[in-house]
């Protein structure tokens, strides 16, 4: 059974395969029966967007009966000879000689018939939706992006480290965490005081990680350049098209580096992965350009080549105030940039990725390095068209006294982060890093508007299916 060739390999080396005997496996996308006694099956095995055309002679009663059973969605094994195709749309086709029908799909019940289905509907059939062109292409693109991300960091001398998924620190000091506990909720006491956790698995409160950054800092201050690439959890109760409760984040962290190095790294990473995708995934990208976002390839070329526009938060506020736009949220120095503001800057004002740096210190977490003005921190948000924020990063506060002052201001107890403070006592060094959301990146490169379509099994408020 495992001698089958993948359809993508046939298309990649058509001339080598012409005239040879092959075996393929896959799922029937469509079948058309001609009056001349021939059936044409479009076969897809998931290895690429394109289907292989299979030609079946209905010359005997048995072959005609079998051909009739090859309904949309059926799983088959087909042996035959690859021949030049006289038809339009393909240059090679498979003349079937031997067919095994592994699993028939009842046309009265199989939901993926040949027509366009809404993304909402496809979400309800998460067990079947990867067999659609869109979700198949997303899965291949996620795979390639992940590979390119690892390749990039490995080439740059970064070490891939594994930070914990169960943590005791809530990285941002924000409350949006999932609790991890073995306590029985039906027996929970009235108050969640510390005493309750004596009986819990870890004998203290624990959570799913919201970021591997703090632990990555430990390793950066030992190995120099490191990165994590793992699942991240945020219990944000926001039903937006850009937020998931479970997503994948890439977090590089490097020692002996400042915000300019951080910006340069983010830019090289984006150039590398987008160029790689343009080279290796052109069929899938063209599919998205055709059916989802007409300007897709242009905007990807821009990102692959052009440097980011870098502006300070204060400059961004000035630009937004001057903009001839009716924003729903007012723009004031000290207020967070809303999605509409981010998109104005990257889509209308600059029409390319924009890095906004030096945010007010009160807007950002305690670990970001305080700038000399005392009012801002060395933060950066990278904004891209259609998505808004794709990367958030900063230079970290490496000065113990300033860090303690930041913690005081934000009401974070230094005892809870004793090890983090201690890293500033023993061989502290300037260091920086950022977080890139894989799903936001997939949204950007596919043009898909809703983040629920770019992860196999989306987790959002009220939804944890499959
Ligand atoms: P946002 O302002 O968009 O909610 P954030 O500022 O909370 O994001 P960071 O903490 O800076 O996000 O996280 C780094 C990156 O992780 C973001 O730039 C984004 O790409 C991604 N990200 C953050 N939250 C989510 C989420 N809930 N779902 C998917 N990706 C996310
Ligand atoms: Mn951010």
Short mmCIF file of C-alpha atoms and ligand atoms in Angstrom, two decimals, residues 172 176 210-211 234 236 238 242-249 336 342 364 367 381-382 389-393 434-441 451, ligand 1:
data_model
loop_
_atom_site.label_atom_id
_atom_site.label_comp_id
_atom_site.label_asym_id
_atom_site.label_seq_id
_atom_site.Cartn_x
_atom_site.Cartn_y
_atom_site.Cartn_z
CA UNK A 172 1.55 40.36 31.56
CA UNK A 176 -6.78 36.53 31.11
CA UNK A 210 0.13 33.21 28.04
CA UNK A 211 3.72 33.65 26.81
CA UNK A 234 -5.47 33.44 26.61
CA UNK A 236 -9.76 36.71 26.42
CA UNK A 238 -13.28 38.94 23.01
CA UNK A 242 -8.09 38.11 15.29
CA UNK A 243 -8.22 36.43 18.71
CA UNK A 244 -8.19 32.78 19.68
CA UNK A 245 -8.12 31.27 23.16
CA UNK A 246 -5.43 28.83 21.97
CA UNK A 247 -2.88 29.94 19.42
CA UNK A 248 0.74 29.35 18.43
CA UNK A 249 3.39 31.91 19.13
CA UNK A 336 -3.97 52.38 23.27
CA UNK A 342 -3.46 50.30 13.34
CA UNK A 364 2.76 48.34 28.47
CA UNK A 367 9.25 44.20 31.93
CA UNK A 381 4.32 46.65 17.59
CA UNK A 382 4.55 45.56 13.98
CA UNK A 389 -0.76 43.89 15.02
CA UNK A 390 1.17 40.79 14.00
CA UNK A 391 4.22 41.18 16.28
CA UNK A 392 4.58 42.67 19.74
CA UNK A 393 7.99 43.02 21.32
CA UNK A 434 9.17 39.65 20.50
CA UNK A 435 6.12 37.48 19.96
CA UNK A 436 4.77 36.66 16.52
CA UNK A 437 1.37 35.03 16.36
CA UNK A 438 1.43 32.19 13.84
CA UNK A 439 -2.28 32.52 13.09
CA UNK A 440 -2.03 36.27 12.45
CA UNK A 441 0.81 35.45 10.04
CA UNK A 451 -8.70 33.66 12.44
P1 LIG B 1 -3.77 42.26 20.67
O1 LIG B 1 -3.51 43.68 21.07
O2 LIG B 1 -3.98 42.07 19.20
O3 LIG B 1 -4.82 41.58 21.52
P2 LIG B 1 -1.56 41.62 22.32
O4 LIG B 1 -0.90 42.94 22.33
O5 LIG B 1 -2.36 41.17 23.49
O6 LIG B 1 -2.44 41.45 20.99
P3 LIG B 1 0.97 40.28 22.58
O7 LIG B 1 0.83 39.95 24.03
O8 LIG B 1 1.85 41.38 22.17
O9 LIG B 1 -0.50 40.48 21.97
O10 LIG B 1 1.29 38.91 21.80
C1 LIG B 1 2.21 38.84 20.73
C2 LIG B 1 1.53 38.41 19.44
O11 LIG B 1 0.74 37.25 19.64
C3 LIG B 1 0.56 39.43 18.90
O12 LIG B 1 1.24 40.42 18.17
C4 LIG B 1 -0.31 38.56 18.01
O13 LIG B 1 0.33 38.26 16.78
C5 LIG B 1 -0.40 37.27 18.79
N1 LIG B 1 -1.62 37.17 19.61
C6 LIG B 1 -1.85 37.76 20.79
N2 LIG B 1 -3.04 37.42 21.29
C7 LIG B 1 -3.59 36.56 20.40
C8 LIG B 1 -4.81 35.83 20.37
N3 LIG B 1 -5.70 35.89 21.35
N4 LIG B 1 -5.05 35.02 19.30
C9 LIG B 1 -4.14 34.95 18.30
N5 LIG B 1 -2.96 35.60 18.28
C10 LIG B 1 -2.68 36.41 19.32
#
